[in-house]
Amino acid sequence: YCVHGPRHKEAIMELVQREAERCDRLGGFFTIMSMAGGTGSGLGAFVTQCLRDAFPTSFILNHLIWPYGTGEVIVQNYNSVLTLSHLYHSSDALLVHENDVIHKICAQLMNIKQISFRDVNQVIAHQLGSVFQPTHLAGGGSGYSRNPLGDLLESLVPHPEFRMLGLRNIPQMAESSLPYSAFSWPGLLKHLRQMLIANAQMEEGIDWQVRPPQPGSSMPCTNKPLHFNTSIANLLILRGKDVHSVELGSFQDPSLYTSWLNPQDAFTAWKTPRAFNKYEKSAALVSNSQFLLKPLDSIVGKAWNMFASKAYLHQYTKFGIQEEDFLDCFTTLEQVISSYTNL
């Protein structure tokens, strides 16, 4: 983006400004981009910074596609570190989808034998739709939210140090299996809650041995139950039949959340009786939690090892990105890792 960004910045922002002026109500910007490389990482981060400069009071939510762990691009870890650190300064939150997770959903839940990019994108679109389709906010009333982006960020990002959001939805299956399936709200929410606390991304393979810390134990974070995924805030979106009679007490349990936020402020629920995508009952959970600690630590570690041996740095320095810029980015992400680790 160092080459093309300045030349095209004015043209890009003119187009954005024109579209923004046509809006009766501008809720903010939802940008979709990859991290591994190509136009997604560098150009996406540059455009996001331009949006922040041009619209300083608007909400910006970046939807990021996390690269495959086995590698798509030789410098994907560098690109990911640069992208994440820049977005952490210019975006209000980062909603992450991991390619490995989506690929697994396609194979195990959707029963797809030869998985294409179209299949992967269809699963991601389904999950995003389960969140951003119209719904009623907490507190009832018949009106749909007029600013779902702002409402989502207000519910999930209470502190600027914590901006990483993950998304789980249930059920998700091949369309051919739907006529033979039946779901109950207690069953769906029991599975979704365990997916949250055990950091499982889909229904299959959930570790049911993971339990929240005992109430009143006040144990330090280093002694908390193994593999327990602590949350800062959760947003639950329910769609379908009998939705207003659902019991949500299991998601209001204070032991699920960090101690510095009131549990009443940490959990939000949106509901609508309208079914979503042929599912009679469905639930989506957007979570600000420790879910990304392991993949983030892995990417930073791999990038640091490459940086220490100065591998491929010439591909960046010739475009004006210096070693000091890399060190600043590492520092930013090490602080993010530390903050989430110590929840």
mmCIF file of C-alpha atoms in Angstrom:
data_model
loop_
_atom_site.group_PDB
_atom_site.id
_atom_site.type_symbol
_atom_site.label_atom_id
_atom_site.label_comp_id
_atom_site.label_asym_id
_atom_site.label_seq_id
_atom_site.Cartn_x
_atom_site.Cartn_y
_atom_site.Cartn_z
ATOM 1 C CA TYR A 1 0.000 0.000 0.000
ATOM 2 C CA CYS A 2 3.008 2.306 0.366
ATOM 3 C CA VAL A 3 3.168 2.470 -3.434
ATOM 4 C CA HIS A 4 -0.501 2.689 -4.350
ATOM 5 C CA GLY A 5 -2.089 4.152 -1.226
ATOM 6 C CA PRO A 6 -1.151 7.839 -1.535
ATOM 7 C CA ARG A 7 -1.853 7.884 -5.273
ATOM 8 C CA HIS A 8 -5.344 6.428 -4.899
ATOM 9 C CA LYS A 9 -6.271 7.716 -1.445
ATOM 10 C CA GLU A 10 -8.077 10.788 -2.769
ATOM 11 C CA ALA A 11 -10.093 8.770 -5.316
ATOM 12 C CA ILE A 12 -11.044 6.092 -2.761
ATOM 13 C CA MET A 13 -12.101 8.580 -0.110
ATOM 14 C CA GLU A 14 -14.090 10.599 -2.639
ATOM 15 C CA LEU A 15 -16.112 7.486 -3.469
ATOM 16 C CA VAL A 16 -16.634 6.705 0.228
ATOM 17 C CA GLN A 17 -17.657 10.288 0.971
ATOM 18 C CA ARG A 18 -20.171 10.209 -1.860
ATOM 19 C CA GLU A 19 -21.756 7.008 -0.530
ATOM 20 C CA ALA A 20 -21.770 8.329 3.039
ATOM 21 C CA GLU A 21 -23.603 11.470 1.958
ATOM 22 C CA ARG A 22 -26.312 9.338 0.339
ATOM 23 C CA CYS A 23 -27.057 7.619 3.656
ATOM 24 C CA ASP A 24 -30.064 8.823 5.624
ATOM 25 C CA ARG A 25 -28.269 7.533 8.694
ATOM 26 C CA LEU A 26 -24.580 6.594 8.784
ATOM 27 C CA GLY A 27 -23.996 4.005 11.494
ATOM 28 C CA GLY A 28 -20.359 3.405 10.655
ATOM 29 C CA PHE A 29 -18.149 1.231 8.468
ATOM 30 C CA PHE A 30 -17.823 -2.548 8.282
ATOM 31 C CA THR A 31 -14.689 -3.465 6.339
ATOM 32 C CA ILE A 32 -13.956 -7.040 5.231
ATOM 33 C CA MET A 33 -10.347 -8.011 4.563
ATOM 34 C CA SER A 34 -7.731 -10.734 4.887
ATOM 35 C CA MET A 35 -4.535 -10.612 6.946
ATOM 36 C CA ALA A 36 -2.164 -12.871 5.035
ATOM 37 C CA GLY A 37 -1.368 -10.518 2.167
ATOM 38 C CA GLY A 38 -2.526 -9.235 -1.180
ATOM 39 C CA THR A 39 -4.819 -6.219 -1.230
ATOM 40 C CA GLY A 40 -6.422 -7.280 2.040
ATOM 41 C CA SER A 41 -3.736 -6.582 4.594
ATOM 42 C CA GLY A 42 -1.751 -3.503 3.563
ATOM 43 C CA LEU A 43 -4.394 -1.694 1.534
ATOM 44 C CA GLY A 44 -7.149 -2.622 3.987
ATOM 45 C CA ALA A 45 -5.215 -1.236 6.946
ATOM 46 C CA PHE A 46 -4.408 1.920 4.983
ATOM 47 C CA VAL A 47 -8.036 2.496 3.961
ATOM 48 C CA THR A 48 -9.194 1.884 7.538
ATOM 49 C CA GLN A 49 -6.814 4.577 8.777
ATOM 50 C CA CYS A 50 -8.123 6.916 6.067
ATOM 51 C CA LEU A 51 -11.699 6.232 7.219
ATOM 52 C CA ARG A 52 -10.732 6.987 10.808
ATOM 53 C CA ASP A 53 -9.152 10.288 9.763
ATOM 54 C CA ALA A 54 -12.103 11.304 7.575
ATOM 55 C CA PHE A 55 -14.860 10.091 9.928
ATOM 56 C CA PRO A 56 -13.362 10.395 13.432
ATOM 57 C CA THR A 57 -16.676 9.873 15.265
ATOM 58 C CA SER A 58 -18.014 6.966 13.178
ATOM 59 C CA PHE A 59 -17.891 3.341 14.272
ATOM 60 C CA ILE A 60 -15.405 1.119 12.413
ATOM 61 C CA LEU A 61 -15.588 -2.666 12.691
ATOM 62 C CA ASN A 62 -12.990 -4.665 10.763
ATOM 63 C CA HIS A 63 -13.882 -8.200 9.756
ATOM 64 C CA LEU A 64 -10.615 -10.123 9.461
ATOM 65 C CA ILE A 65 -9.953 -13.466 7.783
ATOM 66 C CA TRP A 66 -7.213 -15.160 9.820
ATOM 67 C CA PRO A 67 -4.743 -17.098 7.615
ATOM 68 C CA TYR A 68 -4.430 -20.873 7.546
ATOM 69 C CA GLY A 69 -1.896 -22.041 10.117
ATOM 70 C CA THR A 70 0.001 -24.115 7.569
ATOM 71 C CA GLY A 71 0.648 -21.033 5.462
ATOM 72 C CA GLU A 72 -0.724 -19.357 2.387
ATOM 73 C CA VAL A 73 1.994 -16.738 1.851
ATOM 74 C CA ILE A 74 5.610 -17.053 3.041
ATOM 75 C CA VAL A 75 5.441 -13.630 4.727
ATOM 76 C CA GLN A 76 1.881 -14.012 6.081
ATOM 77 C CA ASN A 77 3.043 -13.710 9.690
ATOM 78 C CA TYR A 78 4.777 -10.399 8.968
ATOM 79 C CA ASN A 79 1.694 -9.145 7.133
ATOM 80 C CA SER A 80 -0.560 -10.264 9.979
ATOM 81 C CA VAL A 81 1.525 -8.504 12.636
ATOM 82 C CA LEU A 82 1.652 -5.271 10.625
ATOM 83 C CA THR A 83 -2.073 -5.420 9.828
ATOM 84 C CA LEU A 84 -3.293 -6.248 13.334
ATOM 85 C CA SER A 85 -1.175 -3.641 15.074
ATOM 86 C CA HIS A 86 -2.253 -0.853 12.707
ATOM 87 C CA LEU A 87 -5.929 -1.824 12.896
ATOM 88 C CA TYR A 88 -5.760 -1.931 16.689
ATOM 89 C CA HIS A 89 -5.084 1.801 16.609
ATOM 90 C CA SER A 90 -7.625 2.807 13.961
ATOM 91 C CA SER A 91 -10.555 0.388 14.358
ATOM 92 C CA ASP A 92 -13.082 0.114 17.192
ATOM 93 C CA ALA A 93 -13.052 -3.698 17.101
ATOM 94 C CA LEU A 94 -11.771 -6.638 15.056
ATOM 95 C CA LEU A 95 -14.192 -9.470 14.299
ATOM 96 C CA VAL A 96 -12.099 -12.521 13.424
ATOM 97 C CA HIS A 97 -12.853 -15.628 11.373
ATOM 98 C CA GLU A 98 -10.098 -18.262 11.255
ATOM 99 C CA ASN A 99 -9.700 -20.054 7.925
ATOM 100 C CA ASP A 100 -8.775 -23.320 9.658
ATOM 101 C CA VAL A 101 -11.956 -23.218 11.757
ATOM 102 C CA ILE A 102 -14.234 -22.446 8.804
ATOM 103 C CA HIS A 103 -12.584 -25.196 6.765
ATOM 104 C CA LYS A 104 -13.283 -27.643 9.597
ATOM 105 C CA ILE A 105 -16.943 -26.539 9.754
ATOM 106 C CA CYS A 106 -17.280 -27.128 6.006
ATOM 107 C CA ALA A 107 -15.823 -30.627 6.323
ATOM 108 C CA GLN A 108 -17.411 -31.863 9.555
ATOM 109 C CA LEU A 109 -20.706 -29.977 9.876
ATOM 110 C CA MET A 110 -21.588 -29.248 6.261
ATOM 111 C CA ASN A 111 -20.269 -32.602 4.947
ATOM 112 C CA ILE A 112 -18.527 -30.977 1.980
ATOM 113 C CA LYS A 113 -15.965 -33.274 0.360
ATOM 114 C CA GLN A 114 -14.115 -30.849 -1.910
ATOM 115 C CA ILE A 115 -14.111 -27.506 -0.142
ATOM 116 C CA SER A 116 -13.942 -24.393 -2.315
ATOM 117 C CA PHE A 117 -13.538 -20.718 -1.473
ATOM 118 C CA ARG A 118 -17.247 -20.371 -2.250
ATOM 119 C CA ASP A 119 -18.061 -22.915 0.463
ATOM 120 C CA VAL A 120 -15.840 -21.135 2.986
ATOM 121 C CA ASN A 121 -17.367 -17.767 2.125
ATOM 122 C CA GLN A 122 -20.878 -19.190 2.386
ATOM 123 C CA VAL A 123 -20.265 -20.361 5.962
ATOM 124 C CA ILE A 124 -18.777 -16.975 6.901
ATOM 125 C CA ALA A 125 -21.697 -15.131 5.275
ATOM 126 C CA HIS A 126 -24.160 -17.319 7.188
ATOM 127 C CA GLN A 127 -22.468 -16.493 10.485
ATOM 128 C CA LEU A 128 -22.314 -12.767 9.743
ATOM 129 C CA GLY A 129 -25.952 -12.796 8.649
ATOM 130 C CA SER A 130 -26.950 -14.467 11.903
ATOM 131 C CA VAL A 131 -25.612 -11.389 13.697
ATOM 132 C CA PHE A 132 -26.384 -8.472 11.402
ATOM 133 C CA GLN A 133 -29.842 -9.389 10.131
ATOM 134 C CA PRO A 134 -32.438 -7.123 11.838
ATOM 135 C CA THR A 135 -33.260 -7.960 15.444
ATOM 136 C CA HIS A 136 -34.842 -6.456 18.540
ATOM 137 C CA LEU A 137 -32.515 -5.066 21.197
ATOM 138 C CA ALA A 138 -32.498 -6.017 24.853
ATOM 139 C CA GLY A 139 -35.418 -4.574 26.785
ATOM 140 C CA GLY A 140 -38.119 -5.682 24.357
ATOM 141 C CA GLY A 141 -40.181 -3.382 22.201
ATOM 142 C CA SER A 142 -41.322 -3.986 18.648
ATOM 143 C CA GLY A 143 -38.764 -1.779 16.903
ATOM 144 C CA TYR A 144 -35.660 -3.181 15.250
ATOM 145 C CA SER A 145 -32.259 -1.716 16.019
ATOM 146 C CA ARG A 146 -31.483 1.281 13.815
ATOM 147 C CA ASN A 147 -27.742 1.075 14.394
ATOM 148 C CA PRO A 148 -26.727 -2.585 14.896
ATOM 149 C CA LEU A 149 -23.041 -1.788 14.392
ATOM 150 C CA GLY A 150 -22.967 0.804 17.150
ATOM 151 C CA ASP A 151 -25.142 -1.315 19.441
ATOM 152 C CA LEU A 152 -22.851 -4.305 18.956
ATOM 153 C CA LEU A 153 -19.701 -2.325 19.737
ATOM 154 C CA GLU A 154 -21.311 -0.657 22.761
ATOM 155 C CA SER A 155 -22.202 -4.094 24.136
ATOM 156 C CA LEU A 156 -18.867 -5.794 23.518
ATOM 157 C CA VAL A 157 -16.017 -3.269 23.739
ATOM 158 C CA PRO A 158 -16.060 -1.655 27.193
ATOM 159 C CA HIS A 159 -12.310 -0.922 27.154
ATOM 160 C CA PRO A 160 -10.045 0.084 24.222
ATOM 161 C CA GLU A 161 -7.370 -2.420 25.257
ATOM 162 C CA PHE A 162 -9.717 -5.307 24.381
ATOM 163 C CA ARG A 163 -10.980 -5.222 20.792
ATOM 164 C CA MET A 164 -10.883 -8.843 19.595
ATOM 165 C CA LEU A 165 -14.301 -10.365 18.828
ATOM 166 C CA GLY A 166 -15.119 -13.967 17.920
ATOM 167 C CA LEU A 167 -18.320 -15.443 16.523
ATOM 168 C CA ARG A 168 -20.000 -18.807 17.082
ATOM 169 C CA ASN A 169 -23.403 -19.883 15.869
ATOM 170 C CA ILE A 170 -25.564 -22.933 16.413
ATOM 171 C CA PRO A 171 -26.913 -25.018 14.749
ATOM 172 C CA GLN A 172 -25.022 -25.134 11.466
ATOM 173 C CA MET A 173 -25.470 -28.058 9.110
ATOM 174 C CA ALA A 174 -26.003 -29.110 5.521
ATOM 175 C CA GLU A 175 -29.357 -27.891 4.188
ATOM 176 C CA SER A 176 -30.309 -31.462 3.276
ATOM 177 C CA SER A 177 -30.178 -32.429 6.968
ATOM 178 C CA LEU A 178 -32.523 -29.691 8.198
ATOM 179 C CA PRO A 179 -35.843 -31.515 7.558
ATOM 180 C CA TYR A 180 -34.666 -34.366 9.796
ATOM 181 C CA SER A 181 -33.484 -32.195 12.695
ATOM 182 C CA ALA A 182 -35.274 -30.790 15.726
ATOM 183 C CA PHE A 183 -33.871 -28.326 18.242
ATOM 184 C CA SER A 184 -34.831 -27.066 21.692
ATOM 185 C CA TRP A 185 -33.651 -23.784 23.178
ATOM 186 C CA PRO A 186 -32.251 -25.381 26.373
ATOM 187 C CA GLY A 187 -30.217 -27.838 24.288
ATOM 188 C CA LEU A 188 -28.925 -25.205 21.882
ATOM 189 C CA LEU A 189 -27.892 -22.818 24.658
ATOM 190 C CA LYS A 190 -26.279 -25.557 26.753
ATOM 191 C CA HIS A 191 -24.038 -26.426 23.801
ATOM 192 C CA LEU A 192 -23.344 -22.791 22.924
ATOM 193 C CA ARG A 193 -22.344 -21.948 26.504
ATOM 194 C CA GLN A 194 -19.940 -24.886 26.631
ATOM 195 C CA MET A 195 -18.522 -23.873 23.253
ATOM 196 C CA LEU A 196 -17.827 -20.460 24.802
ATOM 197 C CA ILE A 197 -16.143 -21.552 28.020
ATOM 198 C CA ALA A 198 -14.176 -24.407 26.404
ATOM 199 C CA ASN A 199 -13.235 -22.228 23.414
ATOM 200 C CA ALA A 200 -14.775 -24.652 20.905
ATOM 201 C CA GLN A 201 -15.644 -23.202 17.510
ATOM 202 C CA MET A 202 -18.284 -25.780 16.581
ATOM 203 C CA GLU A 203 -20.602 -28.325 18.170
ATOM 204 C CA GLU A 204 -18.492 -31.385 17.448
ATOM 205 C CA GLY A 205 -15.594 -32.087 19.776
ATOM 206 C CA ILE A 206 -16.600 -29.824 22.664
ATOM 207 C CA ASP A 207 -14.622 -30.475 25.857
ATOM 208 C CA TRP A 208 -17.379 -30.960 28.438
ATOM 209 C CA GLN A 209 -14.851 -31.276 31.276
ATOM 210 C CA VAL A 210 -14.133 -27.523 31.262
ATOM 211 C CA ARG A 211 -15.948 -25.710 34.068
ATOM 212 C CA PRO A 212 -15.978 -22.083 35.272
ATOM 213 C CA PRO A 213 -14.017 -21.178 38.429
ATOM 214 C CA GLN A 214 -15.869 -21.843 41.678
ATOM 215 C CA PRO A 215 -17.759 -18.779 43.029
ATOM 216 C CA GLY A 216 -15.829 -16.850 45.634
ATOM 217 C CA SER A 217 -12.557 -18.630 44.960
ATOM 218 C CA SER A 218 -10.832 -15.344 43.957
ATOM 219 C CA MET A 219 -8.005 -17.434 42.516
ATOM 220 C CA PRO A 220 -5.312 -15.732 40.458
ATOM 221 C CA CYS A 221 -5.571 -16.104 36.704
ATOM 222 C CA THR A 222 -2.615 -18.497 36.645
ATOM 223 C CA ASN A 223 -4.597 -20.998 38.736
ATOM 224 C CA LYS A 224 -7.907 -20.859 36.903
ATOM 225 C CA PRO A 225 -9.317 -24.118 35.472
ATOM 226 C CA LEU A 226 -7.309 -25.476 32.576
ATOM 227 C CA HIS A 227 -8.493 -24.294 29.138
ATOM 228 C CA PHE A 228 -11.281 -22.098 30.575
ATOM 229 C CA ASN A 229 -12.007 -19.190 28.231
ATOM 230 C CA THR A 230 -12.648 -16.023 30.264
ATOM 231 C CA SER A 231 -14.979 -13.448 28.689
ATOM 232 C CA ILE A 232 -15.082 -9.693 28.959
ATOM 233 C CA ALA A 233 -18.488 -9.373 27.298
ATOM 234 C CA ASN A 234 -20.901 -11.523 25.314
ATOM 235 C CA LEU A 235 -23.723 -10.699 22.919
ATOM 236 C CA LEU A 236 -26.273 -13.471 22.301
ATOM 237 C CA ILE A 237 -28.622 -13.201 19.298
ATOM 238 C CA LEU A 238 -31.609 -15.563 19.251
ATOM 239 C CA ARG A 239 -33.845 -16.067 16.216
ATOM 240 C CA GLY A 240 -36.922 -18.212 15.739
ATOM 241 C CA LYS A 241 -39.851 -19.884 17.424
ATOM 242 C CA ASP A 242 -40.665 -19.232 21.115
ATOM 243 C CA VAL A 243 -37.669 -16.938 21.365
ATOM 244 C CA HIS A 244 -39.094 -14.629 24.045
ATOM 245 C CA SER A 245 -39.557 -17.431 26.572
ATOM 246 C CA VAL A 246 -35.907 -18.548 26.532
ATOM 247 C CA GLU A 247 -34.091 -18.719 29.898
ATOM 248 C CA LEU A 248 -30.684 -17.009 29.676
ATOM 249 C CA GLY A 249 -29.410 -17.321 33.247
ATOM 250 C CA SER A 250 -26.495 -19.579 32.276
ATOM 251 C CA PHE A 251 -24.934 -16.738 30.254
ATOM 252 C CA GLN A 252 -25.351 -14.273 33.134
ATOM 253 C CA ASP A 253 -23.164 -16.329 35.473
ATOM 254 C CA PRO A 254 -20.495 -13.942 36.911
ATOM 255 C CA SER A 255 -17.877 -16.725 36.849
ATOM 256 C CA LEU A 256 -17.822 -16.527 33.044
ATOM 257 C CA TYR A 257 -16.572 -12.948 33.092
ATOM 258 C CA THR A 258 -13.644 -10.856 34.196
ATOM 259 C CA SER A 259 -14.026 -9.368 37.666
ATOM 260 C CA TRP A 260 -13.607 -5.706 36.692
ATOM 261 C CA LEU A 261 -16.881 -5.471 34.770
ATOM 262 C CA ASN A 262 -20.349 -5.744 36.306
ATOM 263 C CA PRO A 263 -21.918 -9.014 35.040
ATOM 264 C CA GLN A 264 -25.094 -7.100 34.193
ATOM 265 C CA ASP A 265 -23.050 -4.966 31.798
ATOM 266 C CA ALA A 266 -21.078 -7.916 30.426
ATOM 267 C CA PHE A 267 -24.001 -9.803 28.877
ATOM 268 C CA THR A 268 -26.508 -8.595 26.272
ATOM 269 C CA ALA A 269 -29.234 -10.508 24.412
ATOM 270 C CA TRP A 270 -31.048 -9.611 21.201
ATOM 271 C CA LYS A 271 -34.075 -11.584 20.019
ATOM 272 C CA THR A 272 -36.464 -11.838 17.106
ATOM 273 C CA PRO A 273 -39.192 -14.419 16.369
ATOM 274 C CA ARG A 274 -38.291 -14.361 12.669
ATOM 275 C CA ALA A 275 -36.424 -17.543 11.706
ATOM 276 C CA PHE A 276 -33.052 -17.289 9.986
ATOM 277 C CA ASN A 277 -32.016 -19.157 6.839
ATOM 278 C CA LYS A 278 -34.512 -22.052 7.205
ATOM 279 C CA TYR A 279 -33.507 -22.796 10.810
ATOM 280 C CA GLU A 280 -36.578 -22.926 13.063
ATOM 281 C CA LYS A 281 -34.390 -21.919 16.021
ATOM 282 C CA SER A 282 -30.859 -20.537 15.872
ATOM 283 C CA ALA A 283 -28.445 -18.681 18.130
ATOM 284 C CA ALA A 284 -25.300 -16.652 17.492
ATOM 285 C CA LEU A 285 -22.784 -15.572 20.111
ATOM 286 C CA VAL A 286 -20.362 -12.701 19.580
ATOM 287 C CA SER A 287 -17.744 -12.796 22.299
ATOM 288 C CA ASN A 288 -14.931 -10.550 23.510
ATOM 289 C CA SER A 289 -12.840 -13.200 25.232
ATOM 290 C CA GLN A 290 -9.502 -15.007 25.314
ATOM 291 C CA PHE A 291 -10.506 -17.106 22.271
ATOM 292 C CA LEU A 292 -7.709 -15.765 20.030
ATOM 293 C CA LEU A 293 -4.795 -15.948 22.482
ATOM 294 C CA LYS A 294 -3.219 -19.117 21.103
ATOM 295 C CA PRO A 295 -3.378 -18.205 17.369
ATOM 296 C CA LEU A 296 -2.267 -14.626 18.086
ATOM 297 C CA ASP A 297 0.677 -15.768 20.188
ATOM 298 C CA SER A 298 1.618 -18.241 17.446
ATOM 299 C CA ILE A 299 1.622 -15.623 14.679
ATOM 300 C CA VAL A 300 3.616 -13.125 16.745
ATOM 301 C CA GLY A 301 6.119 -15.839 17.729
ATOM 302 C CA LYS A 302 6.649 -16.993 14.139
ATOM 303 C CA ALA A 303 6.992 -13.425 12.889
ATOM 304 C CA TRP A 304 9.479 -12.609 15.644
ATOM 305 C CA ASN A 305 11.633 -15.638 14.773
ATOM 306 C CA MET A 306 11.734 -14.532 11.139
ATOM 307 C CA PHE A 307 12.488 -10.953 12.163
ATOM 308 C CA ALA A 308 15.331 -12.045 14.462
ATOM 309 C CA SER A 309 17.043 -13.707 11.486
ATOM 310 C CA LYS A 310 16.131 -10.750 9.217
ATOM 311 C CA ALA A 311 14.339 -13.094 6.832
ATOM 312 C CA TYR A 312 12.504 -11.331 3.969
ATOM 313 C CA LEU A 313 12.864 -7.904 5.627
ATOM 314 C CA HIS A 314 14.236 -6.480 2.387
ATOM 315 C CA GLN A 315 10.781 -6.922 0.832
ATOM 316 C CA TYR A 316 9.479 -4.350 3.322
ATOM 317 C CA THR A 317 12.422 -1.981 3.784
ATOM 318 C CA LYS A 318 12.531 -1.222 0.060
ATOM 319 C CA PHE A 319 9.016 0.219 0.445
ATOM 320 C CA GLY A 320 9.909 2.338 3.473
ATOM 321 C CA ILE A 321 8.929 0.044 6.347
ATOM 322 C CA GLN A 322 11.868 0.048 8.741
ATOM 323 C CA GLU A 323 12.900 -2.369 11.483
ATOM 324 C CA GLU A 324 11.692 0.161 14.072
ATOM 325 C CA ASP A 325 8.211 -0.065 12.548
ATOM 326 C CA PHE A 326 8.245 -3.832 13.043
ATOM 327 C CA LEU A 327 9.375 -3.415 16.660
ATOM 328 C CA ASP A 328 6.516 -0.986 17.335
ATOM 329 C CA CYS A 329 4.046 -3.506 15.907
ATOM 330 C CA PHE A 330 5.480 -6.347 17.991
ATOM 331 C CA THR A 331 5.204 -4.169 21.101
ATOM 332 C CA THR A 332 1.543 -3.387 20.393
ATOM 333 C CA LEU A 333 0.578 -7.031 19.962
ATOM 334 C CA GLU A 334 2.650 -8.270 22.908
ATOM 335 C CA GLN A 335 0.657 -5.836 25.049
ATOM 336 C CA VAL A 336 -2.619 -7.185 23.625
ATOM 337 C CA ILE A 337 -1.510 -10.754 24.412
ATOM 338 C CA SER A 338 -0.516 -9.758 27.933
ATOM 339 C CA SER A 339 -3.807 -7.965 28.589
ATOM 340 C CA TYR A 340 -5.956 -10.888 27.460
ATOM 341 C CA THR A 341 -3.760 -13.439 29.259
ATOM 342 C CA ASN A 342 -4.217 -11.635 32.568
ATOM 343 C CA LEU A 343 -8.017 -11.417 32.465
#
